[in-house]
Amino acid sequence: MLDGKRIVLGVTGGIAAYKAVELCRLFVRAGAEVRTVMTAAAKEFVAPLTFQSISRNPVFSSLFAGVERYDHVHIALAEWADLFVIAPATANCLGKIAAGIADDLLTTAVMAARCPVLLAPAMNSAMYENPVTQGNLQKLQALGYRFAGPEEGELSCGETGRGRLAAVELIFEQARALLAAEKLLAGLNVLVTAGPTREPLDPVRYLTNHSSGRMGYALAAAAARFGARVVLVSGPTSLARPWGVRVVDVTTAREMREAVLPEFEKCQIAVKAAAVADYRPGSESGTKIKKSGELTLHLVKNPDILEELGKLKGERFLAGFAAETEDVRENALDKMRRKNLDLIVANDLTEPGAGFNVETNICRLLFRDGTELPLPKMSKDLVAETILREIAKRYRKQ
Ligand code: PMT
């Protein structure tokens, strides 16, 4: 099942460390090559020789002893791995990864890893429920780390609650699913835009819209999971940066245009999910505009970035979004033609659970070749994966 797959198994210092031996055995029996990294505390619970015997590989725990090269053991492990699994992952280990602390072999190797990382937390339930731990888990999840468990049940300390290591069979299954993930966009450069733009009126005010950036961030994260090199040009959002994605921050539509054009040259696929302001104030006041009766704003048109990309398109696959409140399909089709797109994703903003600033979306994919794919209400993550799967199918056929 896992023939030829390379797994780094990180073991940290918790009583559940003994269960990691069984997990190691499952990986090896399925055909994977396993290299185990143990923290100093883990070695207090289980002898390295146990993992060494089961994996038939040396066990690593020192930053200063080599794999192939003596000087960069953490980098060599990170480059070697198809998947990183940390089981059990203690509160301390999760906290260090979330805070960017790399002070031993395991945390430095994880920091250098570009492959998926699966964390199986295990700890006392009070430690698990502690807001600091919960904050760390949320942060790690937003950054793209995957989790198996923890489960509820009897804990080694005698308490009952959430914090028990997930069943090793479940961790194994999740690891297998991650290793099987399709690399549909491997070798391709993908450009995604996300979020709103802000058009300044004076030093304290601006024009913008309700875009949270979620749709575009989900697309960038999914493209990275599918193996692409991803650049995300993002308007202002409060979202965590997706794992494995290069982010270019911009504020205004004109800045977005400046950032997008050079990236477009290098990409094979571009998906423009950003809600770019169509207009900006004709002039920006250098001082705060004072209140005095009525105020009339003079707005000028912003560049239409997508339209410009449509003219430069060449062999690239170019996708846009259309957020509409009436005649959704017709307006979207019109935009696809005018902007020379291969795909337009139409959002009907009148439907609850679709469009701006919600976790879900309801989209209709309209392709240049006439194919239409209406999607039910789905999480933006799932919408993103569906869109990219359809794009990959068509791009590879071109
Ligand atoms: O960010 P979220 O809260 O997750 O919300 C997601 C979303 C609703 C913003 C997203 O799904 C979406 O529909 N984005 C496009 C919204 C929009 O501005 O549509 P539009 O019809 O105005 O623009 C059509 C296309 O042209 C878009 O791809 C847009 O990026 C592009 N455009 C528009 C104007 C402009 N000046 N330059 C552009 O490139």
Coordinates of C-alpha atoms in Angstrom, one line a residue, residues 346 362-367 371-378 386:
A346 CA -20.3 32.4 -11.0
I362 CA -22.4 27.9 -4.1
C363 CA -20.9 28.2 -7.6
R364 CA -21.6 27.4 -11.2
L365 CA -18.5 26.6 -13.3
L366 CA -18.9 27.9 -16.8
F367 CA -16.2 26.7 -19.3
T371 CA -19.6 22.8 -20.4
E372 CA -21.5 23.9 -17.2
L373 CA -21.0 22.4 -13.8
P374 CA -23.4 23.6 -11.1
L375 CA -22.0 22.8 -7.6
P376 CA -24.1 22.4 -4.4
K377 CA -23.3 24.4 -1.3
M378 CA -19.8 23.3 -0.2
T386 CA -13.2 20.9 -7.4

